[in-house]
mmCIF file of C-alpha atoms in Angstrom:
data_model
loop_
_atom_site.group_PDB
_atom_site.id
_atom_site.type_symbol
_atom_site.label_atom_id
_atom_site.label_comp_id
_atom_site.label_asym_id
_atom_site.label_seq_id
_atom_site.Cartn_x
_atom_site.Cartn_y
_atom_site.Cartn_z
ATOM 1 C CA UNK A 1 134.194 105.320 168.946
ATOM 2 C CA UNK A 2 132.954 108.249 166.897
ATOM 3 C CA UNK A 3 132.801 108.675 163.151
ATOM 4 C CA UNK A 4 135.755 109.989 161.153
ATOM 5 C CA UNK A 5 134.598 113.593 161.137
ATOM 6 C CA UNK A 6 132.887 113.890 164.537
ATOM 7 C CA UNK A 7 135.422 116.432 165.794
ATOM 8 C CA UNK A 8 135.049 118.660 162.713
ATOM 9 C CA UNK A 9 132.550 121.507 162.747
ATOM 10 C CA UNK A 10 129.724 121.428 160.235
ATOM 11 C CA UNK A 11 131.211 124.204 158.109
ATOM 12 C CA UNK A 12 134.702 122.689 158.097
ATOM 13 C CA UNK A 13 133.142 119.339 157.269
ATOM 14 C CA UNK A 14 131.384 120.766 154.224
ATOM 15 C CA UNK A 15 134.573 122.458 153.074
ATOM 16 C CA UNK A 16 136.502 119.222 153.523
ATOM 17 C CA UNK A 17 134.116 117.432 151.162
ATOM 18 C CA UNK A 18 134.604 120.187 148.614
ATOM 19 C CA UNK A 19 138.380 120.078 149.106
ATOM 20 C CA UNK A 20 138.600 116.336 148.568
ATOM 21 C CA UNK A 21 136.498 116.493 145.409
ATOM 22 C CA UNK A 22 138.747 119.253 144.080
ATOM 23 C CA UNK A 23 141.835 117.212 144.951
ATOM 24 C CA UNK A 24 140.539 114.304 142.910
ATOM 25 C CA UNK A 25 139.544 116.454 139.922
ATOM 26 C CA UNK A 26 142.787 118.416 139.777
ATOM 27 C CA UNK A 27 144.939 115.352 140.441
ATOM 28 C CA UNK A 28 143.240 113.506 137.590
ATOM 29 C CA UNK A 29 143.540 116.464 135.240
ATOM 30 C CA UNK A 30 147.276 116.684 135.893
ATOM 31 C CA UNK A 31 147.736 112.919 135.670
ATOM 32 C CA UNK A 32 145.996 112.819 132.294
ATOM 33 C CA UNK A 33 148.229 115.604 130.991
ATOM 34 C CA UNK A 34 151.527 114.050 132.050
ATOM 35 C CA UNK A 35 150.354 110.618 130.881
ATOM 36 C CA UNK A 36 149.782 112.112 127.424
ATOM 37 C CA UNK A 37 153.310 113.520 127.604
ATOM 38 C CA UNK A 38 154.743 110.063 128.366
ATOM 39 C CA UNK A 39 155.636 110.574 132.021
ATOM 40 C CA UNK A 40 153.276 107.872 133.302
ATOM 41 C CA UNK A 41 153.786 104.380 131.856
ATOM 42 C CA UNK A 42 150.935 102.035 131.059
ATOM 43 C CA UNK A 43 147.213 102.668 131.140
ATOM 44 C CA UNK A 44 145.537 105.449 133.112
ATOM 45 C CA UNK A 45 141.928 105.206 134.322
ATOM 46 C CA UNK A 46 140.568 108.487 135.629
ATOM 47 C CA UNK A 47 137.783 109.246 138.112
ATOM 48 C CA UNK A 48 136.684 112.689 136.907
ATOM 49 C CA UNK A 49 132.923 113.134 137.119
ATOM 50 C CA UNK A 50 132.513 110.597 139.930
ATOM 51 C CA UNK A 51 134.003 112.587 142.799
ATOM 52 C CA UNK A 52 130.810 112.882 144.848
ATOM 53 C CA UNK A 53 130.441 109.106 144.954
ATOM 54 C CA UNK A 54 133.872 108.425 146.423
ATOM 55 C CA UNK A 55 134.071 111.426 148.728
ATOM 56 C CA UNK A 56 130.536 111.064 150.033
ATOM 57 C CA UNK A 57 131.114 107.393 150.828
ATOM 58 C CA UNK A 58 134.488 107.893 152.483
ATOM 59 C CA UNK A 59 133.344 110.843 154.575
ATOM 60 C CA UNK A 60 130.949 108.419 156.281
ATOM 61 C CA UNK A 61 133.897 106.274 157.394
ATOM 62 C CA UNK A 62 136.392 106.603 160.205
ATOM 63 C CA UNK A 63 140.128 106.784 159.428
ATOM 64 C CA UNK A 64 140.563 103.248 160.812
ATOM 65 C CA UNK A 65 137.772 101.770 158.693
ATOM 66 C CA UNK A 66 138.814 99.701 155.689
ATOM 67 C CA UNK A 67 138.278 100.635 152.056
ATOM 68 C CA UNK A 68 138.872 98.637 148.869
ATOM 69 C CA UNK A 69 138.904 100.501 145.563
ATOM 70 C CA UNK A 70 138.974 99.582 141.892
ATOM 71 C CA UNK A 71 141.327 99.850 138.920
ATOM 72 C CA UNK A 72 140.002 103.440 138.579
ATOM 73 C CA UNK A 73 142.082 103.889 141.653
ATOM 74 C CA UNK A 74 143.311 107.440 142.240
ATOM 75 C CA UNK A 75 139.981 108.875 143.374
ATOM 76 C CA UNK A 76 139.258 106.375 146.127
ATOM 77 C CA UNK A 77 142.395 106.835 148.277
ATOM 78 C CA UNK A 78 142.213 110.622 147.854
ATOM 79 C CA UNK A 79 138.585 110.465 148.964
ATOM 80 C CA UNK A 80 139.718 108.493 152.028
ATOM 81 C CA UNK A 81 142.277 111.193 152.900
ATOM 82 C CA UNK A 82 145.509 109.929 151.297
ATOM 83 C CA UNK A 83 148.380 112.365 150.722
ATOM 84 C CA UNK A 84 149.024 113.434 147.137
ATOM 85 C CA UNK A 85 152.823 113.308 147.098
ATOM 86 C CA UNK A 86 153.251 109.515 147.439
ATOM 87 C CA UNK A 87 150.286 108.904 145.132
ATOM 88 C CA UNK A 88 151.767 110.983 142.338
ATOM 89 C CA UNK A 89 155.191 109.450 142.896
ATOM 90 C CA UNK A 90 153.629 106.013 142.567
ATOM 91 C CA UNK A 91 152.128 106.914 139.205
ATOM 92 C CA UNK A 92 155.594 107.879 138.000
ATOM 93 C CA UNK A 93 157.097 104.637 139.337
ATOM 94 C CA UNK A 94 159.313 106.341 141.887
ATOM 95 C CA UNK A 95 160.734 104.853 145.087
ATOM 96 C CA UNK A 96 158.884 107.440 147.187
ATOM 97 C CA UNK A 97 155.562 106.173 145.875
ATOM 98 C CA UNK A 98 153.036 104.707 148.253
ATOM 99 C CA UNK A 99 153.967 101.229 146.960
ATOM 100 C CA UNK A 100 157.598 102.182 146.269
ATOM 101 C CA UNK A 101 156.887 102.450 142.556
ATOM 102 C CA UNK A 102 155.647 98.880 142.103
ATOM 103 C CA UNK A 103 151.920 99.520 142.036
ATOM 104 C CA UNK A 104 151.618 102.154 139.362
ATOM 105 C CA UNK A 105 148.248 103.633 138.487
ATOM 106 C CA UNK A 106 146.036 100.574 138.993
ATOM 107 C CA UNK A 107 147.496 98.905 142.076
ATOM 108 C CA UNK A 108 147.560 101.533 144.790
ATOM 109 C CA UNK A 109 147.228 100.858 148.501
ATOM 110 C CA UNK A 110 147.656 103.135 151.495
ATOM 111 C CA UNK A 111 147.255 101.355 154.809
ATOM 112 C CA UNK A 112 147.712 104.632 156.681
ATOM 113 C CA UNK A 113 144.166 105.629 155.673
ATOM 114 C CA UNK A 114 142.711 102.116 155.609
ATOM 115 C CA UNK A 115 142.986 101.704 151.834
ATOM 116 C CA UNK A 116 143.643 97.979 151.396
ATOM 117 C CA UNK A 117 144.441 98.260 147.720
ATOM 118 C CA UNK A 118 143.072 98.406 144.209
ATOM 119 C CA UNK A 119 143.801 95.969 141.425
ATOM 120 C CA UNK A 120 143.145 95.594 137.714
ATOM 121 C CA UNK A 121 141.140 92.412 138.383
ATOM 122 C CA UNK A 122 137.555 93.589 137.987
ATOM 123 C CA UNK A 123 135.386 92.619 140.954
ATOM 124 C CA UNK A 124 138.261 91.273 143.043
ATOM 125 C CA UNK A 125 137.589 93.689 145.879
ATOM 126 C CA UNK A 126 134.432 91.880 147.009
ATOM 127 C CA UNK A 127 136.129 88.985 148.813
ATOM 128 C CA UNK A 128 138.887 91.303 150.093
ATOM 129 C CA UNK A 129 136.345 93.581 151.751
ATOM 130 C CA UNK A 130 134.450 90.601 153.147
ATOM 131 C CA UNK A 131 137.706 89.230 154.527
ATOM 132 C CA UNK A 132 138.612 92.542 156.132
ATOM 133 C CA UNK A 133 135.146 92.752 157.662
ATOM 134 C CA UNK A 134 135.432 89.186 158.941
ATOM 135 C CA UNK A 135 138.820 89.984 160.455
ATOM 136 C CA UNK A 136 137.411 93.025 162.218
ATOM 137 C CA UNK A 137 134.497 90.988 163.570
ATOM 138 C CA UNK A 138 136.689 88.131 164.821
ATOM 139 C CA UNK A 139 139.074 90.569 166.492
ATOM 140 C CA UNK A 140 136.266 92.458 168.132
ATOM 141 C CA UNK A 141 137.180 95.668 166.330
ATOM 142 C CA UNK A 142 134.498 98.272 165.789
ATOM 143 C CA UNK A 143 135.433 98.709 162.127
ATOM 144 C CA UNK A 144 133.648 98.372 158.822
ATOM 145 C CA UNK A 145 134.966 97.531 155.363
ATOM 146 C CA UNK A 146 133.682 99.363 152.295
ATOM 147 C CA UNK A 147 134.074 97.916 148.810
ATOM 148 C CA UNK A 148 133.793 100.085 145.694
ATOM 149 C CA UNK A 149 133.033 98.355 142.398
ATOM 150 C CA UNK A 150 131.586 99.379 139.065
ATOM 151 C CA UNK A 151 128.556 98.335 137.069
ATOM 152 C CA UNK A 152 130.899 96.306 134.900
ATOM 153 C CA UNK A 153 131.957 94.314 137.964
ATOM 154 C CA UNK A 154 128.411 93.850 139.230
ATOM 155 C CA UNK A 155 128.042 90.554 137.355
ATOM 156 C CA UNK A 156 131.412 89.154 138.402
ATOM 157 C CA UNK A 157 131.198 86.074 140.593
ATOM 158 C CA UNK A 158 133.667 87.434 143.132
ATOM 159 C CA UNK A 159 131.385 90.358 143.938
ATOM 160 C CA UNK A 160 128.439 88.049 144.573
ATOM 161 C CA UNK A 161 130.569 85.649 146.603
ATOM 162 C CA UNK A 162 131.708 88.525 148.783
ATOM 163 C CA UNK A 163 128.184 89.846 149.279
ATOM 164 C CA UNK A 164 126.786 86.388 149.962
ATOM 165 C CA UNK A 165 129.347 85.560 152.661
ATOM 166 C CA UNK A 166 128.963 89.008 154.193
ATOM 167 C CA UNK A 167 125.202 88.481 154.349
ATOM 168 C CA UNK A 168 125.415 84.932 155.728
ATOM 169 C CA UNK A 169 127.891 85.922 158.453
ATOM 170 C CA UNK A 170 126.397 89.389 159.027
ATOM 171 C CA UNK A 171 129.747 91.029 158.432
ATOM 172 C CA UNK A 172 130.274 94.789 158.875
ATOM 173 C CA UNK A 173 130.633 95.469 155.157
ATOM 174 C CA UNK A 174 129.253 98.016 152.721
ATOM 175 C CA UNK A 175 129.242 97.339 148.977
ATOM 176 C CA UNK A 176 129.099 100.482 146.833
ATOM 177 C CA UNK A 177 128.411 99.966 143.136
ATOM 178 C CA UNK A 178 129.446 103.072 141.234
ATOM 179 C CA UNK A 179 127.212 102.777 138.194
ATOM 180 C CA UNK A 180 128.926 105.134 135.754
ATOM 181 C CA UNK A 181 126.850 103.830 132.819
ATOM 182 C CA UNK A 182 129.657 102.000 131.025
ATOM 183 C CA UNK A 183 131.726 98.863 131.574
ATOM 184 C CA UNK A 184 134.725 99.800 129.427
ATOM 185 C CA UNK A 185 132.791 100.863 126.291
ATOM 186 C CA UNK A 186 129.695 98.724 126.864
ATOM 187 C CA UNK A 187 126.579 100.543 128.092
ATOM 188 C CA UNK A 188 125.303 99.156 131.383
ATOM 189 C CA UNK A 189 121.887 98.559 129.820
ATOM 190 C CA UNK A 190 123.483 96.143 127.336
ATOM 191 C CA UNK A 191 125.284 94.075 129.960
ATOM 192 C CA UNK A 192 123.326 94.196 133.217
ATOM 193 C CA UNK A 193 119.927 92.523 133.544
ATOM 194 C CA UNK A 194 117.413 94.656 135.373
ATOM 195 C CA UNK A 195 117.223 98.387 135.727
ATOM 196 C CA UNK A 196 119.090 98.744 139.020
ATOM 197 C CA UNK A 197 122.117 96.894 140.365
ATOM 198 C CA UNK A 198 120.845 97.599 143.883
ATOM 199 C CA UNK A 199 117.863 95.296 143.235
ATOM 200 C CA UNK A 200 120.236 92.340 143.427
ATOM 201 C CA UNK A 201 120.520 92.904 147.177
ATOM 202 C CA UNK A 202 117.171 91.144 147.614
ATOM 203 C CA UNK A 203 118.808 87.865 146.636
ATOM 204 C CA UNK A 204 120.985 88.088 149.725
ATOM 205 C CA UNK A 205 118.364 89.413 152.100
ATOM 206 C CA UNK A 206 120.165 92.718 152.608
ATOM 207 C CA UNK A 207 119.106 96.324 151.947
ATOM 208 C CA UNK A 208 119.587 97.684 148.432
ATOM 209 C CA UNK A 209 119.810 101.457 148.209
ATOM 210 C CA UNK A 210 119.876 103.710 145.142
ATOM 211 C CA UNK A 211 121.340 107.199 145.497
ATOM 212 C CA UNK A 212 122.217 110.139 143.247
ATOM 213 C CA UNK A 213 125.957 109.726 142.801
ATOM 214 C CA UNK A 214 126.382 113.384 141.821
ATOM 215 C CA UNK A 215 125.135 114.552 145.230
ATOM 216 C CA UNK A 216 127.930 114.205 147.785
ATOM 217 C CA UNK A 217 125.612 114.819 150.742
ATOM 218 C CA UNK A 218 123.105 112.201 149.591
ATOM 219 C CA UNK A 219 125.852 109.611 149.115
ATOM 220 C CA UNK A 220 127.305 110.342 152.530
ATOM 221 C CA UNK A 221 123.911 109.967 154.193
ATOM 222 C CA UNK A 222 123.181 106.651 152.458
ATOM 223 C CA UNK A 223 126.581 105.222 153.368
ATOM 224 C CA UNK A 224 126.367 106.535 156.932
ATOM 225 C CA UNK A 225 123.111 104.650 157.453
ATOM 226 C CA UNK A 226 124.765 101.505 156.086
ATOM 227 C CA UNK A 227 127.789 102.035 158.338
ATOM 228 C CA UNK A 228 125.590 102.421 161.414
ATOM 229 C CA UNK A 229 123.752 99.247 160.468
ATOM 230 C CA UNK A 230 127.023 97.366 159.979
ATOM 231 C CA UNK A 231 128.492 98.527 163.288
ATOM 232 C CA UNK A 232 125.309 97.432 165.037
ATOM 233 C CA UNK A 233 125.899 93.866 163.843
ATOM 234 C CA UNK A 234 123.069 93.847 161.313
ATOM 235 C CA UNK A 235 125.243 92.956 158.330
ATOM 236 C CA UNK A 236 126.016 94.461 154.926
ATOM 237 C CA UNK A 237 124.243 96.864 152.607
ATOM 238 C CA UNK A 238 124.446 97.238 148.822
ATOM 239 C CA UNK A 239 124.398 100.866 147.653
ATOM 240 C CA UNK A 240 124.230 101.883 143.999
ATOM 241 C CA UNK A 241 125.423 105.391 143.200
ATOM 242 C CA UNK A 242 124.146 106.635 139.850
ATOM 243 C CA UNK A 243 127.106 108.557 138.447
ATOM 244 C CA UNK A 244 129.035 109.196 135.237
ATOM 245 C CA UNK A 245 132.659 109.162 134.131
ATOM 246 C CA UNK A 246 133.723 111.895 131.759
ATOM 247 C CA UNK A 247 136.671 110.177 130.079
ATOM 248 C CA UNK A 248 136.998 106.976 128.112
ATOM 249 C CA UNK A 249 137.673 103.728 129.976
ATOM 250 C CA UNK A 250 141.393 104.498 129.798
ATOM 251 C CA UNK A 251 142.626 107.906 128.651
ATOM 252 C CA UNK A 252 145.048 108.697 125.830
ATOM 253 C CA UNK A 253 144.574 105.269 124.277
ATOM 254 C CA UNK A 254 143.484 106.409 120.829
ATOM 255 C CA UNK A 255 139.954 106.851 119.544
ATOM 256 C CA UNK A 256 137.299 107.096 122.248
ATOM 257 C CA UNK A 257 135.188 103.951 121.890
ATOM 258 C CA UNK A 258 132.656 104.858 124.573
ATOM 259 C CA UNK A 259 129.324 105.456 122.794
ATOM 260 C CA UNK A 260 128.318 108.874 124.081
ATOM 261 C CA UNK A 261 124.797 110.076 123.453
ATOM 262 C CA UNK A 262 122.753 113.178 124.289
ATOM 263 C CA UNK A 263 122.900 112.186 127.952
ATOM 264 C CA UNK A 264 126.585 113.111 128.036
ATOM 265 C CA UNK A 265 125.858 116.830 128.103
ATOM 266 C CA UNK A 266 123.140 116.261 130.687
ATOM 267 C CA UNK A 267 125.536 114.484 133.022
ATOM 268 C CA UNK A 268 128.289 117.046 132.508
ATOM 269 C CA UNK A 269 125.668 119.685 133.311
ATOM 270 C CA UNK A 270 125.252 117.952 136.668
ATOM 271 C CA UNK A 271 128.952 118.079 137.495
ATOM 272 C CA UNK A 272 129.240 117.061 141.173
ATOM 273 C CA UNK A 273 131.745 119.754 142.080
ATOM 274 C CA UNK A 274 129.763 122.557 140.463
ATOM 275 C CA UNK A 275 126.576 121.309 142.106
ATOM 276 C CA UNK A 276 128.173 121.235 145.544
ATOM 277 C CA UNK A 277 129.851 124.596 145.084
ATOM 278 C CA UNK A 278 126.484 126.149 144.225
ATOM 279 C CA UNK A 279 124.916 124.511 147.277
ATOM 280 C CA UNK A 280 127.640 125.823 149.581
ATOM 281 C CA UNK A 281 127.284 129.353 148.250
ATOM 282 C CA UNK A 282 123.521 129.139 148.704
ATOM 283 C CA UNK A 283 124.134 128.054 152.295
ATOM 284 C CA UNK A 284 126.329 131.065 152.973
ATOM 285 C CA UNK A 285 129.861 129.928 152.176
ATOM 286 C CA UNK A 286 131.736 132.719 150.422
ATOM 287 C CA UNK A 287 132.816 132.276 146.822
ATOM 288 C CA UNK A 288 136.240 133.630 147.793
ATOM 289 C CA UNK A 289 136.659 130.863 150.366
ATOM 290 C CA UNK A 290 135.926 128.201 147.758
ATOM 291 C CA UNK A 291 138.222 129.829 145.207
ATOM 292 C CA UNK A 292 140.958 129.830 147.850
ATOM 293 C CA UNK A 293 140.483 126.069 148.227
ATOM 294 C CA UNK A 294 140.705 125.651 144.450
ATOM 295 C CA UNK A 295 143.994 127.545 144.391
ATOM 296 C CA UNK A 296 145.431 125.732 147.396
ATOM 297 C CA UNK A 297 144.586 122.349 145.880
ATOM 298 C CA UNK A 298 146.243 123.406 142.632
ATOM 299 C CA UNK A 299 149.397 124.148 144.596
ATOM 300 C CA UNK A 300 149.144 120.762 146.348
ATOM 301 C CA UNK A 301 148.953 118.961 143.013
ATOM 302 C CA UNK A 302 151.850 120.973 141.569
ATOM 303 C CA UNK A 303 153.904 120.226 144.680
ATOM 304 C CA UNK A 304 153.084 116.511 144.420
ATOM 305 C CA UNK A 305 154.193 116.412 140.795
ATOM 306 C CA UNK A 306 157.449 118.217 141.531
ATOM 307 C CA UNK A 307 158.087 115.851 144.441
ATOM 308 C CA UNK A 308 157.485 112.875 142.171
ATOM 309 C CA UNK A 309 159.750 114.223 139.448
ATOM 310 C CA UNK A 310 162.535 114.914 141.940
ATOM 311 C CA UNK A 311 162.298 111.439 143.476
ATOM 312 C CA UNK A 312 164.574 108.590 142.438
ATOM 313 C CA UNK A 313 163.512 105.387 140.747
ATOM 314 C CA UNK A 314 163.834 102.219 142.855
ATOM 315 C CA UNK A 315 167.121 100.362 142.750
ATOM 316 C CA UNK A 316 167.117 97.278 140.565
ATOM 317 C CA UNK A 317 167.776 95.075 143.592
ATOM 318 C CA UNK A 318 164.388 96.075 145.014
ATOM 319 C CA UNK A 319 162.515 94.341 142.196
ATOM 320 C CA UNK A 320 162.061 91.185 144.257
ATOM 321 C CA UNK A 321 161.440 92.845 147.632
ATOM 322 C CA UNK A 322 158.029 92.500 149.272
ATOM 323 C CA UNK A 323 156.974 89.679 146.973
ATOM 324 C CA UNK A 324 156.970 85.920 147.509
ATOM 325 C CA UNK A 325 160.136 85.348 145.484
ATOM 326 C CA UNK A 326 162.207 87.809 147.503
ATOM 327 C CA UNK A 327 164.022 84.826 149.051
ATOM 328 C CA UNK A 328 165.510 83.904 145.697
ATOM 329 C CA UNK A 329 168.823 85.396 144.567
ATOM 330 C CA UNK A 330 168.812 87.523 141.442
ATOM 331 C CA UNK A 331 170.403 85.451 138.648
ATOM 332 C CA UNK A 332 173.851 86.667 137.659
ATOM 333 C CA UNK A 333 172.917 87.021 133.994
ATOM 334 C CA UNK A 334 169.901 89.150 134.908
ATOM 335 C CA UNK A 335 171.978 91.311 137.239
ATOM 336 C CA UNK A 336 174.612 91.769 134.505
ATOM 337 C CA UNK A 337 172.033 93.322 132.187
ATOM 338 C CA UNK A 338 170.552 95.647 134.788
#
């Protein structure tokens, strides 16, 4: 089988990377605004500033490959090709959401694009990705499983358990650490021993790769090499993308506790979308064509929000559907207060 984008021309492929990064940025901008207005319940963790990491990695995958994201979960499924309407509806808790309104912002999954789910449990994706890779290997499927995790999760036992098993069994897995410099409000340098997370790969006898997470092409190339290695039966790879998140750990939660220094302006100056736009123009893509994509994506996001607002909330009786306790009747006193 061929890679996800083998039938797309080089120019269309480049534009698709730009389009997906714009979708993430504009989706997050709108989500942050309506969260501040009270339309989205609970916490909201945005992906702005990290778009090249997610899009570059996912463009190296096929549609049927597996992907496991993190609690910063809107960017990853969009990078994998998920539709915006059900994602936005999920954030608003509507029945048309990708998880019928039960997942919210941090617990999205979209099996139609191979997204196996994100959770608020930091580092929990490691064993899930290893399990998906094991399943693919046992079934003889030519698929890989990619696990995103952050620098804050890089010291979690589950991540190391997943990498260790994947290495021992030579599973077709790729572990992508998105080092955005902060675990919540703690600088990576204060919590992670060693200069590079990728160096930890040596403990498992697998390749450890460091890549500029603001360069979508560089990320795609690094992940593609890891994917080819995994499909060839040579086992997993650990990739560390050096990137940066613009917002606090969770937005609209009061005073920003993330200790920003002079490097903040430097990272913002290396905005991944601006960098890629400049590269495309230098390579001959017209500015008008890129502006047309910007406008079209804006319309997509507006349409997704309107769709979400027009959608109904789930019926109360659905509260116990698709969970282990769905066999139990709803108590009469609970039903009476619904």
